[in-house]
Each structure stands twice: as structure tokens, then as C-alpha cells.
Coordinates of C-alpha atoms in Angstrom, one line a residue:
Chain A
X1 CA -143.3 71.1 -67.5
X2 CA -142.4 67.8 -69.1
X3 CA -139.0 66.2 -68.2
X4 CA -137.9 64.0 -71.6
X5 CA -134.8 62.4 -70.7
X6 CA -132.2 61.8 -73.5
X7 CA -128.8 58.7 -72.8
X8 CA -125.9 59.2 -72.9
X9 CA -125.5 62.9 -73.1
X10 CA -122.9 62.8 -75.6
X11 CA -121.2 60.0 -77.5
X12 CA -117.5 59.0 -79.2
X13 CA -117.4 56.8 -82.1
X14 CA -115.1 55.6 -84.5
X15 CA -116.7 55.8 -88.1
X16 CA -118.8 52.7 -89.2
X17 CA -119.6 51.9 -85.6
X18 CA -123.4 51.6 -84.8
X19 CA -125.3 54.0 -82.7
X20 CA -127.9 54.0 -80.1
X21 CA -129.8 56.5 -78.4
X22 CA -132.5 56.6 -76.3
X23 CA -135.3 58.9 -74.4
X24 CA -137.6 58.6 -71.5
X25 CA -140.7 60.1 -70.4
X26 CA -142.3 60.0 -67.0
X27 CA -145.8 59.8 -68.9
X28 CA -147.1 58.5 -72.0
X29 CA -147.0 59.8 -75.1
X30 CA -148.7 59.6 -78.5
X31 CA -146.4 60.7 -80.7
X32 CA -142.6 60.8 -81.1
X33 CA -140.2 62.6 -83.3
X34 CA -136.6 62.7 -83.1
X35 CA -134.7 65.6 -85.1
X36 CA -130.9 66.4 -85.3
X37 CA -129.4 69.7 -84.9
X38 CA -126.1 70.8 -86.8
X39 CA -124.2 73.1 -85.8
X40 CA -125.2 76.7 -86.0
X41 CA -128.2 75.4 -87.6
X42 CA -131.8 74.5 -86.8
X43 CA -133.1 71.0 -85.7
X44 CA -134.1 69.0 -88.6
X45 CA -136.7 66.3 -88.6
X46 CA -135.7 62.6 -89.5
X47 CA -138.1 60.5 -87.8
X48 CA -141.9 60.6 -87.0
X49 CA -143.7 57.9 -84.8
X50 CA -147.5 57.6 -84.2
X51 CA -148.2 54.5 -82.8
X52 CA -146.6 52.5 -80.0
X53 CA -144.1 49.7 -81.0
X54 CA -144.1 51.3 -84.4
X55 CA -140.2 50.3 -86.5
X56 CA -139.6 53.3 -88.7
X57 CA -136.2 54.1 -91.2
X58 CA -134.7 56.5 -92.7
X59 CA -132.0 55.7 -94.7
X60 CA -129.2 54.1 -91.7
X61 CA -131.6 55.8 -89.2
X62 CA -134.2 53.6 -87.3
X63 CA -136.4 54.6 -84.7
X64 CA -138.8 53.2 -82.5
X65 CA -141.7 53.6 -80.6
X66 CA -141.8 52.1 -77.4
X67 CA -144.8 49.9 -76.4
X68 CA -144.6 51.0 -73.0
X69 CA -145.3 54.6 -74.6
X70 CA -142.8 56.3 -72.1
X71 CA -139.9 56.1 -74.6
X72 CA -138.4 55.7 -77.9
X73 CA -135.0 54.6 -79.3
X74 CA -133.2 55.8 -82.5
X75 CA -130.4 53.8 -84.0
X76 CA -127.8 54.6 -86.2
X77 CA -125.9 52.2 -88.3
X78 CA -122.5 52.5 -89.8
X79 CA -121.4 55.7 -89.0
X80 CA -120.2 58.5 -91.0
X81 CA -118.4 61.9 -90.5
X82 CA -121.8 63.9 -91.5
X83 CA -123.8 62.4 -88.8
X84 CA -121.8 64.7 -86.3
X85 CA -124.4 66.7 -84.4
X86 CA -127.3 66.7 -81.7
X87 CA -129.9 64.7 -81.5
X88 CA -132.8 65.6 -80.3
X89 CA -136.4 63.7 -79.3
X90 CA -139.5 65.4 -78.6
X91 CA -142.9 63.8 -77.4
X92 CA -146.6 64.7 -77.6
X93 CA -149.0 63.4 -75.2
X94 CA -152.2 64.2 -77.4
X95 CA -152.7 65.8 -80.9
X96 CA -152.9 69.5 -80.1
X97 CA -150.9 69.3 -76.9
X98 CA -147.3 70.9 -76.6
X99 CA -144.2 69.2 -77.6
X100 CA -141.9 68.5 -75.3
X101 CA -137.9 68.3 -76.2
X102 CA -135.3 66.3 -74.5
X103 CA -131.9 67.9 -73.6
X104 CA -130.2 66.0 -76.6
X105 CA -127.4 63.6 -77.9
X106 CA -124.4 64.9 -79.2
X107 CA -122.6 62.3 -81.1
X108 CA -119.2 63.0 -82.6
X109 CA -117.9 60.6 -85.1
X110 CA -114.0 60.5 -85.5
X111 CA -112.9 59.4 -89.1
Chain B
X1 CA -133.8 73.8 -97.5
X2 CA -136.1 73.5 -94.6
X3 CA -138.8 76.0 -96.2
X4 CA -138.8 78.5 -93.2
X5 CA -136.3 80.9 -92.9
X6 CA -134.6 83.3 -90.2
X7 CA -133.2 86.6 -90.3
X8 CA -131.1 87.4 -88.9
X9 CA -128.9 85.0 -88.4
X10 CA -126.3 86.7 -85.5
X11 CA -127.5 89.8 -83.7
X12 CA -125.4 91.3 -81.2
X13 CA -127.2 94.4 -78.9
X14 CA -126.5 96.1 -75.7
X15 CA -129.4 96.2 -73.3
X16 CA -130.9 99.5 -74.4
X17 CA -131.2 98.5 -77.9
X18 CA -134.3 97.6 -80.0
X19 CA -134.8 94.8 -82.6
X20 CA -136.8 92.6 -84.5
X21 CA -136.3 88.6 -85.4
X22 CA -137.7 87.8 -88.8
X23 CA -139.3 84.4 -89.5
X24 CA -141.2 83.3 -92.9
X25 CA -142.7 79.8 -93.8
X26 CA -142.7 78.6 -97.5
X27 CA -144.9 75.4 -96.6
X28 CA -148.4 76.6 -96.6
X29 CA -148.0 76.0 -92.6
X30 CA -151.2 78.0 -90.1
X31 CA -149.4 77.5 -87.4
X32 CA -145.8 79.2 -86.3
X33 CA -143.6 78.9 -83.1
X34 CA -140.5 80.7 -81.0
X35 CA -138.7 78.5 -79.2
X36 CA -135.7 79.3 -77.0
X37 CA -132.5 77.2 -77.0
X38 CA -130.1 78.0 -74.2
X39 CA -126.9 75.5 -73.5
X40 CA -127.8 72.4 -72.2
X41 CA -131.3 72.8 -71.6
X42 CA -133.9 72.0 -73.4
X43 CA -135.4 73.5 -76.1
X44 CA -137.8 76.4 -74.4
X45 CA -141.3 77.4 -75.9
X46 CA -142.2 80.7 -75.9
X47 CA -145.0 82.1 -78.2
X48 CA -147.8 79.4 -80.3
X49 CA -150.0 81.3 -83.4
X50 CA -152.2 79.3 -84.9
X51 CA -154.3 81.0 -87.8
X52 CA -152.2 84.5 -87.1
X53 CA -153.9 84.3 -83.0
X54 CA -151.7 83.9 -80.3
X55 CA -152.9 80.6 -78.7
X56 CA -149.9 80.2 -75.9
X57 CA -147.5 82.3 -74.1
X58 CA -145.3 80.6 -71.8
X59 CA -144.5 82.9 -69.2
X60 CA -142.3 85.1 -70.8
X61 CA -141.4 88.2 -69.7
X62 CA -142.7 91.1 -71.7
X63 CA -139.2 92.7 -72.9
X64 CA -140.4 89.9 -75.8
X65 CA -142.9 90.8 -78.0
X66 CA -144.0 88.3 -80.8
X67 CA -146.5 89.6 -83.8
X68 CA -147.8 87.4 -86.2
X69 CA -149.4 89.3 -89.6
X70 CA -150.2 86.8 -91.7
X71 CA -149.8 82.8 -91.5
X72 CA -146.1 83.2 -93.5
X73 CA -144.6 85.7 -91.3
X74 CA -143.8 86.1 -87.7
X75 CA -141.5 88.7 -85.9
X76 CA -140.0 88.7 -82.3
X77 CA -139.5 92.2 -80.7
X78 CA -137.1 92.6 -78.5
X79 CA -136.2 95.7 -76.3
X80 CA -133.9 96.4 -72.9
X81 CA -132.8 92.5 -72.9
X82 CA -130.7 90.8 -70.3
X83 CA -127.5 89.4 -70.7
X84 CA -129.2 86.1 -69.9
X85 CA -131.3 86.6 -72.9
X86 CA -128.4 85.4 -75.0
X87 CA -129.3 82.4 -76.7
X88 CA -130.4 80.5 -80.0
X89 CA -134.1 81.7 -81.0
X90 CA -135.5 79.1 -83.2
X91 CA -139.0 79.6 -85.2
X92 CA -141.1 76.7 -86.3
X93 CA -143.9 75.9 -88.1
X94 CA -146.6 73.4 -88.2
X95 CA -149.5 72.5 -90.6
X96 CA -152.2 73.0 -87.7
X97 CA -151.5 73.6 -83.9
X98 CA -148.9 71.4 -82.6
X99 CA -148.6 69.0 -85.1
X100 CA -144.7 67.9 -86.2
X101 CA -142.7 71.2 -86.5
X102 CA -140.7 71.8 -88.7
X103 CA -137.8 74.6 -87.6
X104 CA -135.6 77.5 -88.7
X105 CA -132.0 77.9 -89.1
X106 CA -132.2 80.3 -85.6
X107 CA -130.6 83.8 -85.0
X108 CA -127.6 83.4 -82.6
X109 CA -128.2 86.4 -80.1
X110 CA -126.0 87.9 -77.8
X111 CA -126.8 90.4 -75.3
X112 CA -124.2 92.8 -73.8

């Protein structure tokens, strides 16, 4: 199947720092989400992209679509306790087509 | 409040054992997913219904059985599982096939 993959692996960060995260495809895609998983819990979306070189924010989170279409970014700025967890992106070549997930982020935040 | 819920949430069972996973979706979604999510890897798709049919089963072995009644509800069967069946099932849903999905809080299984 699709490889997505997801840099760094995991991340240390002193609270207020920003973040950056990124994932790779080996083939285009037309859509891109990017969710984050808590603990215990299930992955929760934050971020949808549609188009290539598309900027999109939620709240501190920014995300972006890549105009190569082979990857997308997601920032995260000032960093608080709560955003502990894994990050997660997923592509879509074409509407109706499979997602594919990457292998995640996990991002610790140390007050 | 993610509007699709799981039950249960742990499930321990030896490898003779039968059970059930419960999903239900409060969004109005047609379309419903299991994924598996093992350790570092990612997340694993399993069963697709779209409109209560079964449009994809990937690969997986028939110890699982999904059933899908109605476009709200969607059940995993499970019976004589391996150890290496221990894992986080997540269900999903989407308005149509494979558009954004939204998950689940998972059932944390173990197999003994």
C-alpha cells in the first residue's frame, strides 16, 4: 500500500516553543488531513486541505498543502501542555480512493 | 464529543472466546470504517460500508467478521483471535465513501 512518511518521529519541547511537522508521499495526492490522537482516545480531526499550496488555521495550528502535492506541513505555535499527543496525517489520491495514514508524530510538551 | 461512539472500550479474551465491538454514528454519516492501530505502524484499514454494503475488505483474515445493519451501527465479530490480534480498533465514519473520517474513541483489545 501507500507509504506516508511522517518527521521527526517524536518531539521534546519546552512550552511556548513552536512546532513543526511534516509528511511525505511517494505520489500525489488530492487531499490532506492531519488529525491528533490522545491518549487512549481516537484521532481527532484538526485540519482539512483540498487544494495544493492551500494555508489553512486552526486556532495556533496551521497546515499546508504542498504545491509539489507529495506532502504537507502542520505547524504549531506557542505550545501548551494540552497539545501532548500524536499527530497524525493522512492523504487521498482521488475522491473515493482510500486514505492513507502516516506512522505519526508524538510531541510531548514539558511545562 | 466526536458523535460516534465505541463500546467497549477495553476487552480482554482468551483465544477461544467470542465477542462483539460496537460502533454507532450520530452524524447522519452512510459510510462507516474499522481500522486497526497496532504500535508504531500505521493506522490499518480493515472493513469499508458504504450505504450498509461492504464495499472493501483488506485482506483480513476471517476470525473478523464485520456486520453493518443500518447506516448508524456497525459491529466487529470476533472469535478464536491471536495474541497478535491485540491492538487499538478504531471505527470511523464518513458522509459518503472515503470522504474525511471522522473516528471513535477505540476499544483497547487484548488477546491472551
Amino acid at each position: 500500500g501507500q507509504q506516508l512518511n511522517q518527521s521527526p518521529q517524536s518531539m521534546f519541547i519546552q512550552e511556548g516553543e513552536d512546532v513543526s511537522m511534516n509528511c511525505t508521499s511517494s505520489s500525489i495526492f488530492n487531499t490532506w488531513l492531519w488529525y491528533k490522537q490522545d491518549p487512549g482516545e481516537g484521532p481527532v480531526l484538526l485540519i482539512a486541505l483540498y487544494k495544493a499550496g492551500e494555508l489553512t488555521s486552526n486556532g495556533r495550528l496551521t497546515a499546508q498543502f504542498g504545491i509539489t502535492r507529495k506532502d504537507s506541513f502542520l505547524n504549531i505555535s506557542a505550545s501548551i501542555p494540552s497539545d501532548v499527543g500524536i499527530y497524525f496525517c493522512a492523504g487521498q489520491a482521488n475522491t473515493g480512493n482510500q486514505f492513507y495514514f502516516g506512522t505519526g508524530t508524538s510531541l510531548t510538551v514539558i511545562p | 464529543e466526536t458523535g460516534v461512539t465505541q463500546t467497549p472500550r477495553h476487552l480482554v479474551m482468551g483465544m477461544t472466546n467470542k465477542k462483539s465491538l460496537k460502533c454507532e454514528q450520530h452524524l447522519g454519516h452512510n459510510a462507516m470504517y474499522w481500522y486497526k492501530q497496532s504500535a508504531k505502524k500505521p493506522l490499518e484499514l480493515m472493513f469499508v460500508y458504504n450505504f450498509k454494503e461492504q464495499t472493501e475488505n483488506n485482506s483480513v483474515p476471517s476470525r473478523f467478521s464485520p456486520e453493518c445493519p443500518n447506516s448508524s451501527h456497525l459491529f466487529l465479530h470476533l472469535h478464536t483471535l491471536q495474541p497478535e490480534d491485540s491492538a487499538l480498533y478504531l471505527c470511523a465514519s464518513s458522509a459518503t465513501n472515503q470522504e474525511t473520517q471522522y473516528f471513535g474513541p477505540g476499544t483497547r483489545l487484548l488477546v491472551l
